[in-house]
């Protein structure tokens, strides 16, 4: 084989190797991506190898070869540009720019966070949702041998309900070979408040997922459609009609070559058809919930909190430096999902100076100055209340209970099942209530707040009134374990509520008895203060 043919084969082999690398690694063709710099470096080294092979250079000739010096000079220049770019993109020289990436407003807790009814409180964390999802999948005998549940479990708002959704995935490469023509037939949907779990079957299967291969793999599908986009973490969501989509945020680099990452665009990919829609972040549809990942938002807030007085202060003096606590949770507010996490001094004391809410669709961030226990301290307090049961606390959810910032915590057994609930007052974390149900826990929590003086019994300013007449109707009922008699008086449509515990003599009265009742008006019934026999007027 002559030199020309051998060189052609070498070049073809190099091109094939680069093609395989690109197909497998999928580097974006964008100078802001570190991957493309690695790709370019490998390409230059391959060219250098081909040059050496073609020229058949010996050791001395290698040192003196001008062509090789040019090639390696380009490689060295690339390395220098990359390193300088990395330095100039870092917080070390751009602390002020990093600190201003996130705009933080001051919020009003009781105004921004409304009290939720019990059927709207997310009771499950991600691990508990995964247990329910796997249990539901295990009951589907026609699918369980071919598919399993993906571990994504994205939390979204679906038709004004907090839910987690996760697609199925092929159980193995063999199962993909036998099922990929029809696609993945369903996804799991779990209501976080009611714990209702549903396997949602689709009319057409999903053919673009993380468990697909070759060109139908969602990452490869996106790369070939958008070769220059640098995607952040993908999330799985469904629109208000239940159609599955991949939400694909596109990174925006605001500082130098590699720094100041936010989200500039978002691509929506229909998981069934593969059709995509590309939006600027401010124009993205309102139904999407997760354009900004929780980890990215937490990172941006940490820049905001630690770099107020420059990079050196964040490392050495640490004056006025604040950082988020370990862990986060989600709140549903106005059809958006907000990331919640506490804010504490960077010196790591055991109390929070407040907390932040960060919108995963818009990046809107609000800080609430509420001093109190860290989430870890609240979790320890909740576990201490049931230490004999050895339950484990989940990361708290922040709720507004009667105007008080309150940590709501699920307590799980060794099997990961939720067994009890706890409420811990953020500012006075010695107030800890537990209960087998949410309503029982809330009732105990309210009682403790009254007992400690956080809440005061409202003064009853209703006017005392009197009515006299014959009893026309008597009914008996038990309310919260206490017996009550309900009376109606001749000539009146009002209902009078008499507590047997407060006035035992009410059991002596019958229809037709003439009585005088002192009462205070209520919305549905009047609260009776006293009932006594009265003289019947003469005819």
Short mmCIF file of C-alpha atoms in Angstrom, two decimals:
data_model
loop_
_atom_site.label_atom_id
_atom_site.label_comp_id
_atom_site.label_asym_id
_atom_site.label_seq_id
_atom_site.Cartn_x
_atom_site.Cartn_y
_atom_site.Cartn_z
CA UNK A 1 0.00 0.00 0.00
CA UNK A 2 1.50 3.33 -1.10
CA UNK A 3 1.81 6.43 1.11
CA UNK A 4 -1.20 8.24 -0.39
CA UNK A 5 -3.60 5.37 0.25
CA UNK A 6 -2.24 4.86 3.73
CA UNK A 7 -2.71 8.55 4.51
CA UNK A 8 -6.25 8.50 3.14
CA UNK A 9 -7.08 5.54 5.38
CA UNK A 10 -5.60 7.33 8.40
CA UNK A 11 -7.63 10.46 7.68
CA UNK A 12 -10.82 8.45 7.13
CA UNK A 13 -10.23 6.54 10.38
CA UNK A 14 -9.67 9.83 12.23
CA UNK A 15 -12.85 11.35 10.79
CA UNK A 16 -14.82 8.24 11.76
CA UNK A 17 -13.34 8.33 15.29
CA UNK A 18 -14.26 12.00 15.66
CA UNK A 19 -17.75 11.30 14.31
CA UNK A 20 -18.24 8.49 16.83
CA UNK A 21 -16.98 10.76 19.62
CA UNK A 22 -19.37 13.54 18.60
CA UNK A 23 -22.32 11.13 18.29
CA UNK A 24 -21.65 9.70 21.75
CA UNK A 25 -20.53 12.82 23.67
CA UNK A 26 -22.82 15.33 21.87
CA UNK A 27 -20.74 18.45 22.58
CA UNK A 28 -22.55 21.70 21.69
CA UNK A 29 -20.88 23.72 18.94
CA UNK A 30 -20.55 26.75 21.16
CA UNK A 31 -17.42 28.49 22.50
CA UNK A 32 -19.11 28.80 25.91
CA UNK A 33 -19.04 25.01 26.28
CA UNK A 34 -16.02 23.38 27.91
CA UNK A 35 -16.85 20.21 25.97
CA UNK A 36 -16.25 21.85 22.58
CA UNK A 37 -12.84 23.03 23.76
CA UNK A 38 -11.96 19.45 24.70
CA UNK A 39 -13.32 18.30 21.34
CA UNK A 40 -11.18 20.89 19.53
CA UNK A 41 -8.10 19.88 21.54
CA UNK A 42 -8.55 16.23 20.61
CA UNK A 43 -8.98 17.24 16.95
CA UNK A 44 -5.73 19.26 16.98
CA UNK A 45 -3.81 16.37 18.57
CA UNK A 46 -5.17 13.98 15.93
CA UNK A 47 -4.02 16.38 13.20
CA UNK A 48 -0.60 16.49 14.85
CA UNK A 49 -0.47 12.69 14.87
CA UNK A 50 -1.44 12.51 11.20
CA UNK A 51 1.22 15.10 10.36
CA UNK A 52 3.91 13.13 12.20
CA UNK A 53 2.79 9.93 10.50
CA UNK A 54 2.74 11.51 7.08
CA UNK A 55 6.18 13.16 7.40
CA UNK A 56 7.72 10.13 9.15
CA UNK A 57 9.65 12.46 11.43
CA UNK A 58 12.39 11.23 13.74
CA UNK A 59 13.07 12.68 17.20
CA UNK A 60 15.33 15.46 15.91
CA UNK A 61 12.98 16.35 13.07
CA UNK A 62 10.09 16.53 15.52
CA UNK A 63 11.87 19.30 17.41
CA UNK A 64 12.75 21.23 14.27
CA UNK A 65 9.54 20.73 12.23
CA UNK A 66 7.92 24.12 11.54
CA UNK A 67 4.61 22.53 10.59
CA UNK A 68 4.41 20.60 13.84
CA UNK A 69 5.39 23.74 15.79
CA UNK A 70 2.50 25.60 14.19
CA UNK A 71 0.05 22.82 15.06
CA UNK A 72 1.24 22.56 18.66
CA UNK A 73 1.34 26.35 18.90
CA UNK A 74 -2.34 26.43 18.01
CA UNK A 75 -2.99 23.75 20.67
CA UNK A 76 -1.02 25.73 23.31
CA UNK A 77 -2.80 28.94 22.37
CA UNK A 78 -6.13 27.18 22.77
CA UNK A 79 -5.14 25.93 26.23
CA UNK A 80 -4.02 29.43 27.28
CA UNK A 81 -7.23 31.05 25.98
CA UNK A 82 -9.30 28.42 27.80
CA UNK A 83 -7.47 28.96 31.11
CA UNK A 84 -7.58 32.76 30.88
CA UNK A 85 -11.24 32.58 29.87
CA UNK A 86 -12.00 30.39 32.87
CA UNK A 87 -10.23 32.81 35.21
CA UNK A 88 -11.90 35.90 33.77
CA UNK A 89 -15.29 34.16 33.99
CA UNK A 90 -14.92 33.29 37.67
CA UNK A 91 -16.27 35.08 40.76
CA UNK A 92 -12.68 35.85 41.77
CA UNK A 93 -12.55 38.78 39.33
CA UNK A 94 -16.30 39.29 38.76
CA UNK A 95 -17.78 39.19 42.25
CA UNK A 96 -20.05 42.21 41.69
CA UNK A 97 -21.46 40.80 38.44
CA UNK A 98 -22.14 37.43 40.05
CA UNK A 99 -23.80 39.09 43.04
CA UNK A 100 -26.16 40.97 40.72
CA UNK A 101 -27.22 37.98 38.60
CA UNK A 102 -30.26 37.55 40.85
CA UNK A 103 -32.66 40.33 41.78
CA UNK A 104 -34.09 39.73 45.25
CA UNK A 105 -37.23 41.47 46.50
CA UNK A 106 -38.41 41.64 50.11
CA UNK A 107 -41.69 39.80 50.56
CA UNK A 108 -44.49 39.91 53.14
CA UNK A 109 -45.09 36.41 54.49
CA UNK A 110 -48.80 36.51 55.37
CA UNK A 111 -49.62 38.34 52.14
CA UNK A 112 -47.57 36.24 49.70
CA UNK A 113 -48.18 32.82 51.27
CA UNK A 114 -51.83 32.08 51.78
CA UNK A 115 -53.14 29.48 54.19
CA UNK A 116 -53.77 26.20 52.36
CA UNK A 117 -56.66 23.85 52.94
CA UNK A 118 -55.60 20.37 53.98
CA UNK A 119 -56.37 18.91 50.55
CA UNK A 120 -53.78 21.24 48.94
CA UNK A 121 -50.81 20.55 51.22
CA UNK A 122 -48.18 18.32 49.54
CA UNK A 123 -47.77 15.48 52.03
CA UNK A 124 -45.15 13.45 50.15
CA UNK A 125 -41.50 14.03 49.42
CA UNK A 126 -39.82 12.63 46.33
CA UNK A 127 -38.76 9.34 47.95
CA UNK A 128 -42.30 8.63 49.19
CA UNK A 129 -43.67 9.46 45.75
CA UNK A 130 -41.21 6.99 44.22
CA UNK A 131 -42.45 4.26 46.57
CA UNK A 132 -46.06 4.89 45.51
CA UNK A 133 -45.07 5.01 41.84
CA UNK A 134 -43.20 1.71 41.99
CA UNK A 135 -46.09 0.13 43.88
CA UNK A 136 -48.55 1.29 41.21
CA UNK A 137 -46.27 0.00 38.47
CA UNK A 138 -45.98 -3.36 40.20
CA UNK A 139 -49.75 -3.80 39.98
CA UNK A 140 -49.72 -3.41 36.17
CA UNK A 141 -49.05 -7.02 35.18
CA UNK A 142 -49.25 -6.21 31.46
CA UNK A 143 -46.42 -3.64 31.69
CA UNK A 144 -44.23 -4.45 34.66
CA UNK A 145 -42.19 -7.06 32.76
CA UNK A 146 -41.34 -4.58 29.99
CA UNK A 147 -41.10 -1.20 31.70
CA UNK A 148 -40.12 0.43 34.97
CA UNK A 149 -40.67 3.90 36.38
CA UNK A 150 -38.03 6.52 35.65
CA UNK A 151 -36.62 8.20 38.76
CA UNK A 152 -37.34 11.79 37.61
CA UNK A 153 -40.59 12.50 39.55
CA UNK A 154 -40.80 16.20 38.61
CA UNK A 155 -43.05 18.25 40.91
CA UNK A 156 -45.42 20.47 38.90
CA UNK A 157 -48.81 22.13 39.14
CA UNK A 158 -51.37 20.21 37.10
CA UNK A 159 -54.88 21.62 36.92
CA UNK A 160 -54.22 23.58 40.13
CA UNK A 161 -53.02 20.49 41.98
CA UNK A 162 -49.48 19.76 43.26
CA UNK A 163 -48.44 16.54 41.52
CA UNK A 164 -45.30 14.62 40.65
CA UNK A 165 -44.98 13.04 37.21
CA UNK A 166 -42.47 10.57 35.85
CA UNK A 167 -42.36 8.64 32.57
CA UNK A 168 -41.88 4.93 32.30
CA UNK A 169 -38.65 3.66 30.78
CA UNK A 170 -37.60 0.46 29.04
CA UNK A 171 -36.53 -2.16 31.56
CA UNK A 172 -33.49 -3.19 29.44
CA UNK A 173 -31.96 -2.91 25.98
CA UNK A 174 -33.79 -6.12 25.02
CA UNK A 175 -37.12 -4.62 26.12
CA UNK A 176 -36.31 -1.55 24.03
CA UNK A 177 -35.71 -3.70 20.96
CA UNK A 178 -39.08 -5.41 21.35
CA UNK A 179 -41.14 -2.32 22.28
CA UNK A 180 -39.56 0.75 20.66
CA UNK A 181 -41.84 0.69 17.60
CA UNK A 182 -44.86 1.46 19.83
CA UNK A 183 -42.95 3.67 22.27
CA UNK A 184 -43.43 4.06 26.02
CA UNK A 185 -47.18 3.71 26.66
CA UNK A 186 -47.71 5.63 29.94
CA UNK A 187 -46.45 7.88 32.70
CA UNK A 188 -47.02 7.96 36.46
CA UNK A 189 -48.93 10.85 38.07
CA UNK A 190 -49.09 11.22 41.86
CA UNK A 191 -51.22 13.79 43.67
CA UNK A 192 -48.94 15.07 46.44
CA UNK A 193 -51.85 16.08 48.68
CA UNK A 194 -54.24 13.12 48.40
CA UNK A 195 -51.52 10.53 47.58
CA UNK A 196 -53.69 9.25 44.71
CA UNK A 197 -51.44 7.46 42.22
CA UNK A 198 -52.40 6.94 38.58
CA UNK A 199 -50.76 5.24 35.64
CA UNK A 200 -51.81 7.50 32.77
CA UNK A 201 -52.00 5.50 29.55
CA UNK A 202 -51.42 7.33 26.28
CA UNK A 203 -53.18 6.87 22.95
CA UNK A 204 -49.75 7.01 21.29
CA UNK A 205 -46.52 5.97 22.98
CA UNK A 206 -43.65 8.32 23.87
CA UNK A 207 -40.82 7.83 21.37
CA UNK A 208 -38.39 10.49 22.60
CA UNK A 209 -37.18 9.76 26.12
CA UNK A 210 -33.99 9.38 28.15
CA UNK A 211 -34.19 5.59 27.85
CA UNK A 212 -34.44 5.56 24.04
CA UNK A 213 -31.36 4.93 21.91
CA UNK A 214 -29.77 6.32 18.78
CA UNK A 215 -31.55 9.31 17.23
CA UNK A 216 -34.63 8.94 19.44
CA UNK A 217 -32.67 9.51 22.61
CA UNK A 218 -33.95 12.88 23.81
CA UNK A 219 -30.45 14.35 24.28
CA UNK A 220 -29.32 13.34 20.78
CA UNK A 221 -32.63 14.46 19.27
CA UNK A 222 -32.16 17.91 20.82
CA UNK A 223 -28.48 18.17 19.89
CA UNK A 224 -29.09 17.52 16.19
CA UNK A 225 -31.92 20.07 16.12
CA UNK A 226 -30.08 22.68 18.16
CA UNK A 227 -26.33 22.03 17.66
CA UNK A 228 -25.23 25.28 19.36
CA UNK A 229 -27.53 25.17 22.42
CA UNK A 230 -26.09 24.30 25.82
CA UNK A 231 -28.92 22.67 27.74
CA UNK A 232 -29.36 22.70 31.49
CA UNK A 233 -31.14 19.88 33.37
CA UNK A 234 -34.14 18.55 31.43
CA UNK A 235 -37.42 17.97 33.26
CA UNK A 236 -40.49 15.93 32.39
CA UNK A 237 -43.85 17.74 32.56
CA UNK A 238 -47.37 17.43 31.21
CA UNK A 239 -49.53 20.27 29.93
CA UNK A 240 -53.07 20.94 31.15
CA UNK A 241 -54.39 18.32 28.69
CA UNK A 242 -52.05 15.64 30.00
CA UNK A 243 -49.72 15.65 26.95
CA UNK A 244 -46.15 14.74 27.99
CA UNK A 245 -43.32 17.18 27.22
CA UNK A 246 -39.63 17.55 27.90
CA UNK A 247 -38.81 21.02 29.22
CA UNK A 248 -35.30 21.82 27.99
CA UNK A 249 -33.78 25.05 29.42
CA UNK A 250 -30.95 26.65 27.41
CA UNK A 251 -28.07 28.14 29.37
CA UNK A 252 -27.15 31.79 28.98
CA UNK A 253 -23.60 32.86 29.87
CA UNK A 254 -23.59 36.39 31.25
CA UNK A 255 -19.97 36.71 32.43
CA UNK A 256 -17.03 35.95 30.15
CA UNK A 257 -16.69 32.62 28.36
CA UNK A 258 -17.92 30.25 31.03
CA UNK A 259 -19.46 32.27 33.90
CA UNK A 260 -22.71 33.73 35.16
CA UNK A 261 -25.03 30.97 33.99
CA UNK A 262 -28.75 31.70 33.91
CA UNK A 263 -31.46 30.54 31.48
CA UNK A 264 -32.03 32.49 28.27
CA UNK A 265 -34.33 30.23 26.28
CA UNK A 266 -36.43 27.13 26.77
CA UNK A 267 -37.21 24.39 24.25
CA UNK A 268 -40.38 22.32 24.61
CA UNK A 269 -40.18 18.86 23.06
CA UNK A 270 -43.31 16.72 22.64
CA UNK A 271 -42.29 13.33 24.06
CA UNK A 272 -44.65 11.53 21.67
CA UNK A 273 -43.94 13.19 18.32
CA UNK A 274 -40.55 14.79 18.92
CA UNK A 275 -41.83 18.17 17.72
CA UNK A 276 -40.06 21.11 19.35
CA UNK A 277 -40.90 24.72 20.14
CA UNK A 278 -38.22 27.27 20.98
CA UNK A 279 -39.04 30.25 23.22
CA UNK A 280 -37.19 33.11 24.83
CA UNK A 281 -37.54 32.52 28.57
CA UNK A 282 -39.83 35.53 29.03
CA UNK A 283 -42.20 34.17 26.33
CA UNK A 284 -42.40 30.59 27.63
CA UNK A 285 -45.94 29.21 28.16
CA UNK A 286 -47.28 29.72 31.68
CA UNK A 287 -48.11 26.04 32.17
CA UNK A 288 -44.45 25.04 32.32
CA UNK A 289 -43.08 24.95 35.87
CA UNK A 290 -39.38 24.07 35.77
CA UNK A 291 -37.32 26.27 33.43
CA UNK A 292 -34.86 27.06 36.24
CA UNK A 293 -33.66 24.04 38.16
CA UNK A 294 -33.69 24.23 41.96
CA UNK A 295 -29.91 23.71 42.12
CA UNK A 296 -29.28 26.61 39.72
CA UNK A 297 -31.54 28.95 41.70
CA UNK A 298 -29.86 28.00 44.98
CA UNK A 299 -26.44 28.62 43.41
CA UNK A 300 -27.53 32.05 42.17
CA UNK A 301 -28.85 33.03 45.60
CA UNK A 302 -25.61 31.90 47.24
CA UNK A 303 -23.70 34.23 44.89
CA UNK A 304 -26.11 37.02 45.86
CA UNK A 305 -25.73 36.38 49.58
CA UNK A 306 -21.97 35.79 49.83
CA UNK A 307 -20.47 38.28 47.36
CA UNK A 308 -21.92 41.55 48.70
CA UNK A 309 -18.47 42.85 49.71
CA UNK A 310 -16.36 41.05 47.13
CA UNK A 311 -14.76 37.64 46.72
CA UNK A 312 -12.06 37.99 49.37
CA UNK A 313 -14.64 38.91 52.02
CA UNK A 314 -16.64 35.80 51.14
CA UNK A 315 -13.57 33.69 51.93
CA UNK A 316 -11.85 35.59 54.74
CA UNK A 317 -13.80 38.18 56.74
CA UNK A 318 -17.25 36.92 55.66
CA UNK A 319 -18.94 40.13 56.79
CA UNK A 320 -22.70 40.14 56.03
CA UNK A 321 -22.36 36.84 54.15
CA UNK A 322 -25.52 34.77 53.92
CA UNK A 323 -26.04 31.37 52.32
CA UNK A 324 -28.86 28.94 51.80
CA UNK A 325 -29.27 26.02 54.18
CA UNK A 326 -28.75 22.40 53.12
CA UNK A 327 -31.82 21.22 51.25
CA UNK A 328 -34.91 22.74 49.68
CA UNK A 329 -38.56 22.02 49.04
CA UNK A 330 -41.31 23.27 46.75
CA UNK A 331 -44.36 25.49 47.20
CA UNK A 332 -47.22 25.98 44.73
CA UNK A 333 -48.22 29.65 44.51
CA UNK A 334 -50.43 31.16 41.79
CA UNK A 335 -50.00 28.20 39.43
CA UNK A 336 -46.20 28.36 39.64
CA UNK A 337 -43.73 26.17 41.50
CA UNK A 338 -41.42 28.05 43.85
CA UNK A 339 -38.27 26.65 45.45
CA UNK A 340 -38.16 27.23 49.19
CA UNK A 341 -34.98 27.18 51.27
CA UNK A 342 -33.78 28.81 54.45
CA UNK A 343 -31.09 31.49 54.67
CA UNK A 344 -28.49 31.46 57.41
CA UNK A 345 -25.22 33.13 58.32
CA UNK A 346 -22.27 31.66 56.45
CA UNK A 347 -20.59 31.05 59.80
CA UNK A 348 -23.06 28.18 60.21
CA UNK A 349 -25.00 28.91 63.39
CA UNK A 350 -28.14 26.99 64.28
CA UNK A 351 -30.68 29.65 63.30
CA UNK A 352 -32.02 31.15 60.10
CA UNK A 353 -32.18 34.86 59.42
CA UNK A 354 -35.01 34.26 56.97
CA UNK A 355 -35.92 32.26 53.90
CA UNK A 356 -36.29 32.72 50.16
CA UNK A 357 -38.82 31.68 47.56
CA UNK A 358 -37.55 31.38 43.97
CA UNK A 359 -39.85 30.96 40.97
CA UNK A 360 -38.76 28.09 38.72
CA UNK A 361 -40.38 29.63 35.63
CA UNK A 362 -39.41 33.30 35.93
CA UNK A 363 -36.45 33.35 38.40
CA UNK A 364 -38.40 35.86 40.54
CA UNK A 365 -36.94 35.74 44.05
CA UNK A 366 -38.39 36.98 47.34
CA UNK A 367 -36.63 37.14 50.70
CA UNK A 368 -38.62 36.95 53.95
CA UNK A 369 -36.95 38.18 57.11
CA UNK A 370 -38.22 35.63 59.60
CA UNK A 371 -35.66 34.60 62.20
CA UNK A 372 -35.95 31.13 63.62
CA UNK A 373 -34.78 27.56 63.60
CA UNK A 374 -32.98 25.99 60.69
CA UNK A 375 -34.73 23.17 58.90
CA UNK A 376 -32.30 20.67 60.42
CA UNK A 377 -33.16 21.88 63.92
CA UNK A 378 -36.88 21.62 63.16
CA UNK A 379 -36.44 18.10 61.82
CA UNK A 380 -34.55 17.10 64.97
CA UNK A 381 -37.32 18.59 67.14
CA UNK A 382 -39.98 16.65 65.25
CA UNK A 383 -38.03 13.40 65.54
CA UNK A 384 -37.55 14.05 69.25
CA UNK A 385 -41.33 14.10 69.77
CA UNK A 386 -41.62 10.53 68.45
CA UNK A 387 -38.19 9.18 69.37
CA UNK A 388 -39.70 6.00 70.77
CA UNK A 389 -41.05 5.20 67.29
CA UNK A 390 -37.73 5.91 65.52
CA UNK A 391 -39.42 7.82 62.71
CA UNK A 392 -37.35 9.90 60.29
CA UNK A 393 -38.27 13.47 59.39
CA UNK A 394 -38.47 14.66 55.79
CA UNK A 395 -37.20 18.08 54.73
CA UNK A 396 -39.78 20.65 55.91
CA UNK A 397 -42.38 22.42 53.83
CA UNK A 398 -42.99 26.04 54.85
CA UNK A 399 -46.66 26.82 55.52
CA UNK A 400 -48.74 29.71 56.78
CA UNK A 401 -50.74 28.38 59.75
CA UNK A 402 -52.94 31.09 61.27
CA UNK A 403 -50.47 33.75 60.10
CA UNK A 404 -47.49 31.96 61.67
CA UNK A 405 -44.51 30.70 59.58
CA UNK A 406 -44.60 26.97 60.27
CA UNK A 407 -42.46 24.00 59.26
CA UNK A 408 -44.65 21.12 58.13
CA UNK A 409 -42.82 17.79 58.34
CA UNK A 410 -43.79 14.25 57.38
CA UNK A 411 -42.48 11.49 59.64
CA UNK A 412 -41.60 8.19 57.96
CA UNK A 413 -40.91 4.71 59.26
CA UNK A 414 -37.99 2.46 58.27
CA UNK A 415 -39.87 1.33 55.16
CA UNK A 416 -40.13 4.92 53.94
CA UNK A 417 -43.89 5.18 54.51
CA UNK A 418 -45.39 8.35 56.00
CA UNK A 419 -46.88 7.52 59.41
CA UNK A 420 -47.31 10.86 61.18
CA UNK A 421 -47.04 14.61 60.65
CA UNK A 422 -45.40 17.37 62.65
CA UNK A 423 -45.69 21.16 62.76
CA UNK A 424 -42.87 23.26 64.21
CA UNK A 425 -43.12 27.00 64.76
CA UNK A 426 -40.26 28.66 62.87
CA UNK A 427 -39.64 31.43 65.39
CA UNK A 428 -40.42 29.46 68.56
CA UNK A 429 -39.26 25.99 67.60
CA UNK A 430 -39.91 24.57 71.06
CA UNK A 431 -43.57 24.52 69.94
CA UNK A 432 -43.85 21.14 68.22
CA UNK A 433 -47.11 19.37 67.47
CA UNK A 434 -47.58 15.88 66.01
CA UNK A 435 -50.58 13.94 64.81
CA UNK A 436 -51.59 10.86 62.86
CA UNK A 437 -53.48 13.10 60.41
CA UNK A 438 -52.86 16.62 59.16
CA UNK A 439 -56.03 17.94 60.80
CA UNK A 440 -55.14 16.32 64.13
CA UNK A 441 -51.64 17.81 63.92
CA UNK A 442 -52.99 21.28 63.09
CA UNK A 443 -55.50 21.12 65.96
CA UNK A 444 -52.74 20.28 68.43
CA UNK A 445 -50.47 22.98 66.95
CA UNK A 446 -53.20 25.61 67.34
CA UNK A 447 -53.79 24.54 70.94
CA UNK A 448 -50.08 24.91 71.71
CA UNK A 449 -49.98 28.37 70.16
CA UNK A 450 -52.87 29.51 72.36
CA UNK A 451 -51.22 27.91 75.36
CA UNK A 452 -47.89 29.66 74.73
CA UNK A 453 -49.49 33.03 74.06
CA UNK A 454 -48.50 33.24 70.37
CA UNK A 455 -52.20 33.36 69.57
CA UNK A 456 -54.79 34.97 71.81
CA UNK A 457 -58.45 34.06 72.04
CA UNK A 458 -60.40 36.75 70.27
CA UNK A 459 -62.70 38.75 72.50
CA UNK A 460 -66.34 37.89 71.91
CA UNK A 461 -68.01 41.26 71.28
CA UNK A 462 -71.39 39.89 70.23
CA UNK A 463 -74.39 41.43 71.98
CA UNK A 464 -76.37 39.24 74.43
CA UNK A 465 -80.00 38.93 73.38
CA UNK A 466 -83.12 37.38 74.90
CA UNK A 467 -86.08 35.54 73.43
CA UNK A 468 -89.13 34.09 75.20
CA UNK A 469 -91.59 31.60 73.77
CA UNK A 470 -92.77 28.01 73.47
CA UNK A 471 -90.37 25.32 72.25
CA UNK A 472 -91.57 24.12 68.82
CA UNK A 473 -88.81 21.65 67.96
CA UNK A 474 -85.93 19.85 69.71
CA UNK A 475 -83.09 17.94 68.04
CA UNK A 476 -80.04 16.27 69.53
CA UNK A 477 -76.53 15.85 68.03
CA UNK A 478 -72.96 15.04 69.05
CA UNK A 479 -70.35 17.62 67.98
CA UNK A 480 -66.67 16.73 68.51
CA UNK A 481 -67.67 14.26 71.22
CA UNK A 482 -69.99 16.68 73.06
CA UNK A 483 -73.80 16.45 73.20
CA UNK A 484 -75.79 19.44 71.96
CA UNK A 485 -79.53 20.22 71.92
CA UNK A 486 -80.91 22.42 69.16
CA UNK A 487 -84.12 24.30 69.97
CA UNK A 488 -86.56 26.30 67.90
CA UNK A 489 -88.92 28.82 69.49
CA UNK A 490 -92.43 29.74 68.43
CA UNK A 491 -92.50 32.81 66.21
CA UNK A 492 -88.81 32.60 65.26
CA UNK A 493 -86.85 30.87 62.47
CA UNK A 494 -83.63 30.95 64.49
CA UNK A 495 -81.89 27.79 65.76
CA UNK A 496 -80.54 27.89 69.32
CA UNK A 497 -77.53 25.69 70.20
CA UNK A 498 -77.39 24.49 73.84
CA UNK A 499 -74.30 22.58 75.00
CA UNK A 500 -75.32 19.84 77.43
CA UNK A 501 -71.93 20.09 79.12
CA UNK A 502 -72.57 23.76 79.91
CA UNK A 503 -76.29 23.50 80.72
CA UNK A 504 -77.36 20.00 81.77
CA UNK A 505 -80.96 21.05 82.61
CA UNK A 506 -81.74 21.36 78.92
CA UNK A 507 -82.55 17.64 78.87
CA UNK A 508 -85.61 18.39 81.05
CA UNK A 509 -87.34 20.47 78.37
CA UNK A 510 -89.91 19.20 75.89
CA UNK A 511 -91.79 20.59 72.93
CA UNK A 512 -94.44 23.02 74.20
CA UNK A 513 -92.50 24.18 77.27
CA UNK A 514 -92.40 27.93 77.65
CA UNK A 515 -88.78 29.21 78.10
CA UNK A 516 -86.59 32.29 78.14
CA UNK A 517 -83.27 31.99 76.32
CA UNK A 518 -80.22 34.25 76.53
CA UNK A 519 -77.99 33.88 73.49
CA UNK A 520 -75.38 35.40 71.17
CA UNK A 521 -75.98 35.41 67.43
CA UNK A 522 -73.96 33.11 65.22
CA UNK A 523 -73.71 32.52 61.46
CA UNK A 524 -75.81 29.34 61.35
CA UNK A 525 -76.91 28.79 64.94
CA UNK A 526 -77.15 31.02 68.00
CA UNK A 527 -74.98 30.17 70.99
CA UNK A 528 -77.18 29.78 74.07
CA UNK A 529 -75.81 31.19 77.34
CA UNK A 530 -78.78 30.20 79.52
CA UNK A 531 -82.25 28.70 79.21
CA UNK A 532 -84.92 28.92 81.92
CA UNK A 533 -88.58 28.15 82.27
CA UNK A 534 -90.88 31.14 81.85
CA UNK A 535 -94.47 31.78 82.76
CA UNK A 536 -96.82 31.15 79.89
CA UNK A 537 -98.86 34.31 79.14
CA UNK A 538 -102.56 34.13 79.97
CA UNK A 539 -104.91 33.78 77.05
#
